[in-house]
Coordinates of C-alpha atoms in Angstrom, one line a residue:
Chain A
M1 CA -9.7 43.8 5.2
L2 CA -10.7 40.3 5.7
E3 CA -13.7 38.6 3.9
I4 CA -13.9 35.1 5.0
K5 CA -16.7 33.5 2.5
G6 CA -18.5 29.8 3.2
L7 CA -15.1 28.5 4.5
H8 CA -14.8 24.9 5.1
A9 CA -11.5 23.1 6.5
S10 CA -11.3 19.3 7.4
I11 CA -7.9 17.5 8.8
G12 CA -8.0 13.7 7.9
G13 CA -11.0 13.8 6.7
K14 CA -13.2 15.1 9.6
E15 CA -14.5 18.5 8.6
I16 CA -14.3 20.7 11.5
L17 CA -15.3 24.0 9.7
K18 CA -18.6 23.8 8.0
G19 CA -19.5 27.3 6.4
I20 CA -17.4 29.8 7.8
D21 CA -18.5 33.6 6.7
I22 CA -16.8 36.8 8.7
S23 CA -16.3 40.0 7.9
V24 CA -13.8 42.4 9.2
K25 CA -12.7 46.2 8.5
E26 CA -10.0 48.5 9.4
G27 CA -10.4 49.8 12.6
E28 CA -12.2 46.9 13.8
V29 CA -12.1 44.2 16.9
H30 CA -13.8 40.9 16.4
A31 CA -14.2 38.6 19.4
I32 CA -14.8 34.9 18.3
M33 CA -16.1 32.9 21.4
G34 CA -17.2 29.3 21.2
P35 CA -16.8 26.1 23.5
N36 CA -14.4 24.0 23.3
G37 CA -13.7 22.0 20.1
S38 CA -16.5 24.3 18.3
G39 CA -13.5 25.1 15.8
K40 CA -11.7 28.6 17.0
S41 CA -8.0 27.8 16.7
T42 CA -8.8 25.7 13.7
L43 CA -10.2 28.6 12.2
S44 CA -7.1 30.8 13.3
A45 CA -4.5 28.0 11.7
V46 CA -6.2 27.9 8.7
L47 CA -5.9 31.8 8.4
A48 CA -2.4 31.7 9.4
G49 CA -1.6 28.9 7.0
R50 CA -1.1 25.8 9.0
D51 CA -0.9 23.1 6.0
T52 CA -2.5 20.4 8.4
F53 CA -6.1 21.4 7.7
D54 CA -7.4 21.2 3.9
V55 CA -9.5 23.7 3.0
T56 CA -12.3 22.0 1.7
E57 CA -14.6 25.2 0.3
G58 CA -15.0 28.6 0.5
D59 CA -12.4 31.2 0.0
V60 CA -10.7 34.1 2.3
K61 CA -9.9 37.5 0.8
Y62 CA -7.2 39.6 3.1
K63 CA -6.8 43.3 1.6
G64 CA -8.5 41.9 -1.7
I65 CA -5.8 38.9 -2.3
D66 CA -6.6 35.2 -2.3
L67 CA -4.6 34.5 1.3
L68 CA -5.6 31.0 0.9
E69 CA -2.7 31.0 -1.7
L70 CA -0.1 32.5 0.2
E71 CA 2.4 30.8 2.1
P72 CA 2.5 31.1 6.3
E73 CA 5.5 33.6 5.7
E74 CA 3.5 35.3 2.7
R75 CA 0.4 35.8 5.0
A76 CA 2.9 37.2 7.4
R77 CA 4.5 39.9 5.5
Q78 CA 1.4 40.7 4.1
G79 CA 0.9 42.3 7.5
L80 CA -1.7 39.2 9.4
F81 CA 0.0 37.9 12.5
L82 CA -1.1 35.1 14.7
G83 CA -0.9 34.9 18.3
F84 CA -0.5 31.0 19.4
Q85 CA -2.5 29.6 21.9
Y86 CA 0.3 27.4 23.0
P87 CA 3.5 29.6 21.7
V88 CA 6.3 27.1 20.6
E89 CA 10.0 27.1 22.4
I90 CA 12.5 26.9 19.7
P91 CA 15.9 26.1 22.3
G92 CA 18.9 27.7 20.5
V93 CA 17.1 30.5 18.5
S94 CA 17.4 33.7 20.8
N95 CA 14.0 36.0 21.1
V96 CA 16.9 38.8 19.4
N97 CA 17.8 36.4 16.8
F98 CA 14.4 35.2 16.2
M99 CA 13.1 38.7 16.1
K100 CA 15.9 40.3 14.1
T101 CA 15.4 37.4 11.4
A102 CA 11.9 38.2 11.5
I103 CA 11.5 41.4 11.3
N104 CA 14.4 41.7 8.3
E105 CA 12.4 39.2 6.3
Q106 CA 9.5 41.4 6.3
R107 CA 11.5 44.4 5.2
K108 CA 13.1 42.6 2.7
F109 CA 9.6 41.7 1.2
R110 CA 8.7 45.4 1.4
G111 CA 11.8 46.8 -0.4
L112 CA 13.6 47.8 2.5
P113 CA 16.8 47.1 4.2
P114 CA 18.0 45.3 6.8
I115 CA 17.1 47.0 10.1
S116 CA 19.7 49.0 11.7
A117 CA 21.5 47.4 15.3
A118 CA 20.6 50.6 17.3
E119 CA 17.4 51.2 15.7
F120 CA 16.8 47.4 16.3
L121 CA 17.6 47.6 19.7
K122 CA 15.5 50.9 20.5
L123 CA 12.1 48.8 18.7
M124 CA 13.3 45.7 21.1
R125 CA 13.4 48.1 24.3
E126 CA 10.0 50.2 23.3
K127 CA 7.8 46.9 22.5
M128 CA 8.9 45.4 25.7
A129 CA 7.9 48.0 28.1
V130 CA 4.4 47.5 26.5
V131 CA 4.1 44.0 27.4
E132 CA 6.7 45.1 30.7
M133 CA 8.8 42.3 29.8
D134 CA 12.4 41.9 31.1
S135 CA 14.9 42.5 29.2
S136 CA 16.5 38.7 30.3
F137 CA 14.3 37.6 28.1
S138 CA 15.7 38.8 24.8
G139 CA 19.1 36.8 25.2
R140 CA 16.6 33.6 25.8
G141 CA 15.6 30.9 23.8
V142 CA 12.4 31.6 22.0
N143 CA 9.9 30.6 25.0
V144 CA 12.4 28.4 26.1
G145 CA 11.7 28.2 30.5
F146 CA 9.2 30.8 29.7
S147 CA 6.0 30.7 32.3
G148 CA 2.3 30.4 30.7
G149 CA 2.3 34.3 31.0
E150 CA 5.5 35.1 30.0
K151 CA 4.6 33.2 26.3
K152 CA 1.6 35.0 26.1
R153 CA 3.4 38.5 26.8
N154 CA 6.3 37.1 23.9
E155 CA 3.5 36.9 22.3
I156 CA 1.9 40.4 22.3
F157 CA 5.7 41.4 22.6
Q158 CA 6.3 40.0 18.8
M159 CA 3.0 41.4 17.3
A160 CA 4.2 44.8 19.0
M161 CA 7.1 44.6 17.0
L162 CA 6.1 43.4 13.3
D163 CA 2.9 45.8 13.7
P164 CA 0.9 43.8 11.7
A165 CA -2.3 45.1 10.2
L166 CA -4.2 42.1 11.0
A167 CA -3.5 40.2 14.1
I168 CA -5.3 36.8 15.3
L169 CA -5.1 36.2 19.1
D170 CA -6.0 32.7 19.4
E171 CA -6.6 32.1 23.0
T172 CA -4.5 34.6 24.2
D173 CA -6.4 34.9 27.7
S174 CA -6.1 31.4 28.4
G175 CA -4.1 30.3 31.4
L176 CA -3.5 33.7 32.7
D177 CA -3.4 35.3 36.1
I178 CA -5.4 38.7 36.2
D179 CA -2.3 40.8 36.2
A180 CA -1.0 39.3 33.1
L181 CA -4.6 39.6 31.6
R182 CA -4.3 43.0 32.2
I183 CA -0.8 43.4 30.2
V184 CA -1.7 41.2 27.7
A185 CA -5.1 43.6 26.8
A186 CA -3.3 46.9 27.5
G187 CA -0.9 45.6 25.1
V188 CA -3.5 45.3 22.7
N189 CA -5.3 48.6 23.1
K190 CA -2.0 50.6 22.9
L191 CA -1.7 49.0 19.0
K192 CA -5.4 49.2 18.0
R193 CA -5.6 51.8 15.6
A194 CA -7.9 53.0 12.7
D195 CA -5.8 51.5 10.1
N196 CA -5.4 47.9 11.8
A197 CA -7.7 45.2 13.1
F198 CA -8.2 42.2 15.5
I199 CA -9.6 39.0 15.9
V200 CA -9.4 38.1 19.6
I201 CA -10.4 34.2 20.0
T202 CA -11.4 33.4 23.7
H203 CA -13.4 31.0 26.0
Y204 CA -14.0 33.4 28.3
Q205 CA -16.0 36.7 28.2
R206 CA -13.1 37.8 31.0
L207 CA -11.0 39.4 28.5
L208 CA -13.3 41.2 26.9
D209 CA -13.2 43.5 29.6
Y210 CA -10.2 44.4 28.7
I211 CA -10.6 44.6 25.1
I212 CA -13.7 46.1 23.9
P213 CA -14.9 44.2 20.6
D214 CA -16.9 45.8 18.1
V215 CA -19.0 42.8 16.9
V216 CA -18.8 39.2 18.6
H217 CA -19.4 35.8 16.8
V218 CA -20.3 32.8 18.6
L219 CA -18.8 29.8 16.8
Y220 CA -20.4 26.2 17.5
D221 CA -19.3 22.8 15.5
G222 CA -17.9 24.6 12.9
R223 CA -20.5 27.3 12.3
I224 CA -21.0 31.1 13.4
I225 CA -24.3 30.4 14.9
K226 CA -24.8 34.1 16.7
T227 CA -23.0 37.6 15.4
A228 CA -24.2 40.9 17.4
G229 CA -22.4 43.7 19.3
K230 CA -20.6 43.7 22.3
E231 CA -23.5 42.8 24.7
L232 CA -23.2 39.3 23.2
A233 CA -20.4 38.5 25.0
L234 CA -21.8 39.6 28.2
E235 CA -24.9 37.5 28.0
V236 CA -22.7 34.2 27.0
E237 CA -21.0 35.0 30.3
E238 CA -24.6 35.1 32.0
R239 CA -26.4 32.4 30.1
G240 CA -23.9 30.1 28.6
Y241 CA -23.7 29.0 25.3
D242 CA -27.0 26.5 25.8
W243 CA -29.5 28.7 24.5
L244 CA -27.9 29.8 21.2
I245 CA -27.1 26.1 20.5
K246 CA -30.8 25.0 20.9
G247 CA -32.0 28.1 19.3
Chain B
M1 CA 46.2 41.8 9.2
S2 CA 47.4 44.7 11.2
G3 CA 46.3 45.6 14.6
T4 CA 46.6 42.3 16.2
N5 CA 49.6 40.0 17.1
Y6 CA 48.8 37.8 14.8
K7 CA 52.2 35.9 13.4
Y8 CA 52.6 34.0 10.7
A9 CA 55.2 31.4 10.0
P10 CA 58.0 32.4 8.0
S11 CA 57.8 31.8 4.4
L12 CA 53.8 31.2 4.1
P13 CA 52.1 31.0 1.0
E14 CA 49.8 33.7 0.5
E15 CA 46.8 31.7 0.2
F16 CA 47.4 30.4 3.7
K17 CA 47.4 33.6 5.2
C18 CA 44.1 33.4 7.7
R19 CA 42.1 35.5 6.5
V20 CA 40.2 35.7 9.7
P21 CA 43.0 35.6 12.1
L22 CA 42.7 35.4 15.8
P23 CA 44.1 37.4 18.3
G24 CA 46.9 35.7 20.2
T25 CA 47.4 33.3 17.9
V26 CA 50.3 32.2 16.2
Q27 CA 50.2 30.0 13.3
A28 CA 51.5 26.8 12.1
L29 CA 52.0 24.8 8.5
V30 CA 51.6 20.9 7.9
N31 CA 51.8 20.4 4.3
N32 CA 50.9 17.1 3.5
G33 CA 52.2 15.6 6.8
I34 CA 55.3 18.0 6.8
L35 CA 55.8 20.6 9.3
R36 CA 56.9 23.8 7.2
D37 CA 58.9 25.7 9.6
Q38 CA 59.8 24.8 13.4
V39 CA 57.9 27.1 15.8
E40 CA 58.7 28.5 19.0
F41 CA 56.5 31.0 21.0
D42 CA 55.2 31.8 24.2
A43 CA 58.1 31.0 26.9
G44 CA 59.1 27.5 25.5
I45 CA 56.0 26.3 23.7
K46 CA 57.1 24.9 20.9
I47 CA 56.1 22.9 17.6
V48 CA 59.0 20.8 15.4
P49 CA 59.0 18.0 12.8
G50 CA 58.5 14.9 14.2
K51 CA 61.0 12.4 13.2
D52 CA 59.6 10.9 10.0
L53 CA 56.7 13.0 8.9
G54 CA 54.0 14.9 11.5
F55 CA 54.8 17.2 14.2
V56 CA 55.7 16.9 17.9
Y57 CA 54.4 19.9 20.0
N58 CA 55.5 20.8 23.6
V59 CA 54.3 22.9 26.3
P60 CA 56.9 23.0 29.1
A61 CA 55.8 22.5 32.4
N62 CA 54.0 25.1 34.7
C63 CA 53.8 27.4 31.4
I64 CA 50.4 29.6 31.5
A65 CA 50.2 30.1 27.5
K66 CA 49.1 33.1 26.6
E67 CA 49.0 33.1 23.0
S68 CA 47.5 29.9 21.2
L69 CA 48.8 27.8 18.6
Q70 CA 46.7 27.1 15.0
V71 CA 48.1 24.5 13.4
I72 CA 46.9 24.0 9.7
S73 CA 47.3 21.0 8.1
F74 CA 46.7 20.6 4.4
R75 CA 46.5 18.2 1.7
D76 CA 47.5 19.4 -1.7
S77 CA 48.9 18.2 -4.9
G78 CA 52.4 18.0 -4.1
N79 CA 52.0 14.8 -2.5
T80 CA 48.8 12.6 -3.9
S81 CA 49.5 9.7 -2.4
D82 CA 48.2 7.9 0.8
I83 CA 49.9 9.1 3.8
S84 CA 50.3 8.3 7.8
Y85 CA 51.8 9.2 10.0
Q86 CA 52.0 10.5 13.9
N87 CA 52.0 13.9 16.0
S88 CA 52.5 13.9 19.6
L89 CA 51.1 16.6 21.8
V90 CA 52.6 17.1 25.3
F91 CA 51.2 19.1 27.8
G92 CA 53.1 19.9 30.9
K93 CA 52.6 19.3 34.3
D94 CA 50.3 22.3 35.6
S95 CA 50.3 24.0 32.4
E96 CA 47.5 25.6 30.6
S97 CA 47.1 26.5 27.1
S98 CA 44.5 25.7 24.2
M99 CA 45.4 24.9 20.8
L100 CA 43.4 24.8 17.3
L101 CA 43.8 22.1 14.8
C102 CA 42.6 22.5 11.2
T103 CA 42.6 19.8 8.3
H104 CA 42.0 21.2 4.6
T105 CA 42.4 19.8 1.2
L106 CA 43.8 22.3 -1.5
S107 CA 43.6 20.6 -4.8
M108 CA 40.9 18.0 -6.0
D109 CA 43.2 14.7 -5.6
Q110 CA 41.9 11.7 -4.3
F111 CA 43.7 12.0 -0.8
N112 CA 43.8 9.2 1.7
T113 CA 45.1 10.7 5.1
D114 CA 45.5 8.4 8.0
E115 CA 47.0 10.3 11.3
I116 CA 47.9 9.5 14.9
V117 CA 47.6 12.4 17.6
N118 CA 49.3 11.4 20.8
I119 CA 47.9 13.3 23.5
D120 CA 49.7 13.5 26.8
I121 CA 48.0 15.5 29.4
E122 CA 50.5 15.5 32.3
E123 CA 49.7 16.0 36.1
G124 CA 47.7 19.4 36.5
A125 CA 48.0 20.1 33.3
T126 CA 45.0 22.3 31.4
A127 CA 44.3 21.5 27.3
D128 CA 41.6 23.5 25.7
I129 CA 41.6 22.1 22.1
V130 CA 39.5 22.8 18.9
V131 CA 39.5 20.7 15.9
M132 CA 37.9 22.0 12.6
Q133 CA 37.5 19.8 9.3
N134 CA 36.9 21.3 6.1
E135 CA 38.1 18.7 3.0
H136 CA 36.4 18.1 -0.2
N137 CA 34.6 15.7 -1.5
S138 CA 36.9 12.9 -2.4
S139 CA 39.2 13.2 0.8
R140 CA 39.0 10.6 3.1
H141 CA 40.8 11.4 6.4
K142 CA 40.9 9.0 9.5
V143 CA 42.5 10.6 12.9
T144 CA 42.5 9.0 15.9
F145 CA 43.1 10.7 19.1
R146 CA 44.8 8.5 21.6
V147 CA 44.9 10.7 24.7
K148 CA 46.2 9.9 28.3
V149 CA 45.4 12.2 31.0
A150 CA 47.5 12.4 34.1
R151 CA 46.0 13.1 37.9
K152 CA 44.0 16.4 37.8
G153 CA 44.9 16.7 34.2
N154 CA 41.5 18.4 32.0
V155 CA 41.6 18.1 28.6
R156 CA 38.6 19.2 26.3
I157 CA 38.1 18.6 22.7
N158 CA 35.8 20.3 20.6
V159 CA 35.3 19.0 17.1
V160 CA 33.9 20.9 14.1
T161 CA 33.3 18.8 10.9
L162 CA 32.4 21.0 8.2
H163 CA 32.8 19.1 4.8
G164 CA 34.6 15.5 3.2
A165 CA 34.0 12.8 1.8
Q166 CA 34.6 10.2 4.6
L167 CA 35.9 11.7 7.9
D168 CA 36.5 9.3 10.8
N169 CA 37.4 10.4 14.1
F170 CA 38.6 7.6 17.0
F171 CA 39.4 8.7 20.1
E172 CA 40.7 6.6 22.6
V173 CA 41.0 8.4 26.1
D174 CA 42.5 6.8 29.3
L175 CA 41.8 8.8 32.2
K176 CA 44.8 7.2 34.6
G177 CA 45.5 9.5 37.2
K178 CA 42.7 10.3 39.9
E179 CA 40.5 13.6 39.5
A180 CA 41.3 13.2 35.7
K181 CA 38.8 14.7 33.3
C182 CA 38.1 14.5 29.7
E183 CA 35.5 16.2 27.4
L184 CA 35.0 15.8 24.1
N185 CA 32.3 17.7 21.5
G186 CA 31.8 17.3 18.5
V187 CA 29.5 18.5 15.9
Y188 CA 29.2 17.1 12.3
L189 CA 27.6 18.6 8.9
V190 CA 27.3 15.8 6.3
D191 CA 25.4 15.9 2.7
G192 CA 25.3 14.4 -0.4
T193 CA 27.2 11.1 -0.1
Q194 CA 29.6 12.2 2.8
K195 CA 30.1 10.0 5.6
I196 CA 31.3 10.5 9.3
N197 CA 32.6 7.7 11.5
T198 CA 33.0 8.6 15.1
E199 CA 34.2 6.4 17.8
V200 CA 35.1 7.1 21.3
R201 CA 36.5 4.5 24.1
M202 CA 36.4 6.4 27.4
N203 CA 38.3 4.1 29.6
H204 CA 38.0 5.3 33.3
L205 CA 40.6 3.4 34.7
V206 CA 41.0 5.0 38.2
P207 CA 38.7 6.6 40.6
D208 CA 37.0 10.2 40.7
C209 CA 37.6 10.8 37.2
W210 CA 35.1 13.0 35.1
S211 CA 33.8 12.7 31.3
S212 CA 31.6 13.9 29.1
Q213 CA 31.3 13.5 25.6
L214 CA 28.7 14.9 23.5
F215 CA 28.2 14.2 19.4
K216 CA 25.6 16.1 17.5
G217 CA 25.2 15.9 13.4
I218 CA 23.2 17.2 10.9
L219 CA 22.4 15.3 7.9
D220 CA 21.1 15.8 4.6
D221 CA 20.6 14.1 1.2
K222 CA 22.1 10.6 1.1
S223 CA 25.0 11.2 4.1
V224 CA 25.6 8.4 6.7
A225 CA 26.8 9.7 10.3
S226 CA 27.6 6.2 12.6
F227 CA 28.6 7.2 16.4
T228 CA 29.8 4.3 18.9
G229 CA 30.9 5.0 22.1
R230 CA 32.0 3.1 24.7
I231 CA 32.7 3.8 28.3
L232 CA 34.5 1.9 30.4
V233 CA 34.8 1.5 33.9
A234 CA 37.4 -0.4 35.5
K235 CA 36.8 -2.5 38.5
D236 CA 38.5 -0.2 41.0
A237 CA 37.3 3.3 39.3
Q238 CA 35.0 4.2 42.1
K239 CA 33.0 7.6 41.9
T240 CA 33.2 7.6 38.0
E241 CA 31.2 10.0 36.7
A242 CA 30.7 9.5 33.0
Y243 CA 28.4 10.7 30.3
Q244 CA 27.6 10.6 26.7
A245 CA 24.9 11.9 24.2
N246 CA 24.7 11.8 20.5
H247 CA 21.8 13.5 18.8
N248 CA 21.4 13.7 15.0
L249 CA 19.2 15.6 12.9
L250 CA 18.4 14.1 9.6
V251 CA 16.7 16.8 7.2
S252 CA 16.2 14.3 4.2
S253 CA 14.9 11.2 4.4
A254 CA 17.6 9.3 2.9
A255 CA 20.2 10.4 5.3
K256 CA 20.9 7.2 7.8
A257 CA 22.4 7.7 11.5
Y258 CA 23.3 4.7 13.8
A259 CA 24.2 5.1 17.0
Q260 CA 25.9 2.4 19.4
P261 CA 26.3 3.5 22.7
Q262 CA 28.3 1.0 25.0
L263 CA 28.8 1.0 28.6
E264 CA 30.9 -1.0 30.2
I265 CA 31.3 -1.0 34.0
Y266 CA 33.0 -3.0 36.6
A267 CA 32.9 -0.7 39.5
D268 CA 29.9 -0.3 41.3
D269 CA 29.4 3.6 42.5
V270 CA 29.6 5.4 39.6
K271 CA 27.5 8.0 37.9
C272 CA 27.2 7.0 34.2
S273 CA 24.5 8.0 31.4
H274 CA 24.3 7.7 27.6
G275 CA 21.8 9.0 25.3
A276 CA 21.0 8.8 21.7
T277 CA 18.2 10.4 19.6
S278 CA 17.5 10.8 15.6
G279 CA 14.9 13.2 15.0
R280 CA 13.7 15.3 12.2
L281 CA 12.9 19.0 12.0
D282 CA 10.4 20.2 14.6
E283 CA 7.3 21.1 12.4
N284 CA 5.7 23.1 15.1
A285 CA 8.9 25.0 15.4
L286 CA 9.0 25.6 11.4
F287 CA 5.7 27.1 11.5
Y288 CA 6.0 29.4 14.3
M289 CA 8.7 31.1 12.6
R290 CA 7.0 31.2 9.3
S291 CA 3.9 32.7 10.7
R292 CA 6.6 35.5 11.7
G293 CA 7.5 36.3 8.4
I294 CA 10.8 34.2 7.8
G295 CA 10.6 32.0 4.7
A296 CA 10.8 28.2 5.2
S297 CA 14.5 27.6 4.2
E298 CA 15.5 30.1 6.5
A299 CA 13.5 28.7 9.4
K300 CA 15.1 25.5 8.7
L301 CA 18.3 26.9 8.7
L302 CA 17.5 28.4 11.9
Q303 CA 16.7 25.2 13.7
Q304 CA 19.5 23.6 12.3
L305 CA 21.7 26.6 13.7
A306 CA 20.2 25.9 16.9
F307 CA 20.8 22.4 17.3
A308 CA 24.7 23.0 16.0
Y309 CA 24.9 25.8 18.7
D310 CA 24.6 23.6 21.9
V311 CA 28.2 22.4 20.3
L312 CA 29.6 25.5 19.5
E313 CA 28.9 27.2 22.4
K314 CA 31.3 24.4 24.0
I315 CA 34.1 26.8 22.4
D316 CA 35.6 29.4 25.1
N317 CA 37.3 31.8 22.4
D318 CA 34.4 34.2 21.8
K319 CA 36.3 35.2 18.3
L320 CA 36.8 31.8 17.6
R321 CA 33.6 30.3 18.3
Q322 CA 31.7 32.9 16.4
R323 CA 34.3 32.1 13.6
L324 CA 32.8 28.8 13.5
Y325 CA 29.6 29.6 13.9
D326 CA 29.6 31.6 10.9
L327 CA 31.4 28.6 9.1
V328 CA 28.7 26.3 9.7
E329 CA 26.2 29.0 9.2
S330 CA 27.3 29.4 5.4
R331 CA 27.4 25.2 5.4
L332 CA 24.3 24.9 5.9
R333 CA 23.3 27.7 3.3
G334 CA 25.3 25.3 1.0
E335 CA 27.8 27.7 0.2
F336 CA 30.5 25.1 0.4
S337 CA 29.2 22.8 -2.5
H338 CA 29.6 25.7 -4.8
C339 CA 33.5 25.2 -4.2
D340 CA 35.6 23.5 -6.8
N341 CA 38.1 22.7 -4.2
C342 CA 38.3 23.2 -0.5
S343 CA 40.0 26.9 -0.6
M344 CA 36.8 27.9 1.6
N345 CA 38.0 31.0 2.9
C346 CA 38.3 29.6 6.3
C347 CA 42.1 30.3 6.9

């Protein structure tokens, strides 16, 4: 589903990603771990199409399409989703309006008519239940006045609404207490299917107690320095990153 | 339209029949400054022609209006010379009423209109006034609102400026009785080489009065907006509360916004604040929206609408607010600029 080959990216002339190779297949959950500043968030931003980063080398094929050629919204319409580490507040745009616009823009791309009001309401209710979100959130401005945990739940809610083929969750666990973490993880597990895939970027192993990865990558200084099965996460938790970096 | 109690003034030209009549609204037409017909409704509320041009509107004392008045002022080719006139609006003691003032241009002539609107809010009266300005690209219109608010009077004016070559909105407000209140809100949308100029003089002449101003603008292309707001607090006007804010969103790099907040305070026990900002679209928010599949132009539109909404939400009447919201949206989509003249289906 996703083939990243030799990906280099820089910001303001400073190289952050120095050759990334990752291959994700349908039905898989990949975890990307790594210390702060290793390039985890840059990787997710580049995949989602943030133009503050320059891709200097390499390519990314998503479902056989050259992903880097697409605008951020085109990537989303092709089924890519980025869960933000720091979800953005948009005062004056209600969650309902935001989601309705997003869904209809995606439906338009697929040649479908706009979603009916009844259908939309039903979908909202259903997906809010997935993340145990209170219905009062729907009328409020996107992420405005939300706590850290509420913002992250809202990311998972949006993911559930949009039903992406590939979801990249950038440190969705950061700043979450254990209950919120469980809710977020349960949301991901409910959405997991044989025909979609997840890339979970995390600093800690903790999240991986709830979302079991098939593959774990360790990213350090812009490179993947180790790829293994889920046991790697436990080893990192126990021994830290030093043995990998020095080795 | 059936099903509503919308009343058209007699002999109303077809093109002016409101396509979106608001329930409980009575309509009066002012053509090139001349009130077409005298209208009376709702237990004595009356609009009659002024001596020369303009109109005189009167809400009798103690009248709690069930219907509201929509005055549609339009310029057309019937008189293309410069005109100036005064209107007089008197809101009687302890009355409660609302009105909508719309201005339009119907032909592509160069119009110059200079209008003074005298508003008297008598003791204990409450007036809720919405102004909608939608004129074509060679129309210049200056409106001076001279507002006097007596003791415990309460007036709110919400201005939605959609279109026009040069629009000047001046407000001179005297809070002259204790516990008088005045709220002025405005949203203006300008593009091309349009200019909008807003000046407010909020005069707190006596103690215990309250005022608030919120003006927000969205500027595109080479448009220019200026805001000059003065709050004057007289020597004895203790316990004054006065707030002022002007925020501009510059969508293009050539648009210009000028803001001059001025506080002139002679009393020593007052609460006053002012703030002025100008900024651009929030790139983070745009990327966030795009990452959900919302196209770049739609994302920009959503952000601009959200910016304007702060002012629009001050309009209490749900139907009117929604109608104006829709007009702001189509304006931001650029639909207005496609029209040759200003019959923009908004009335």
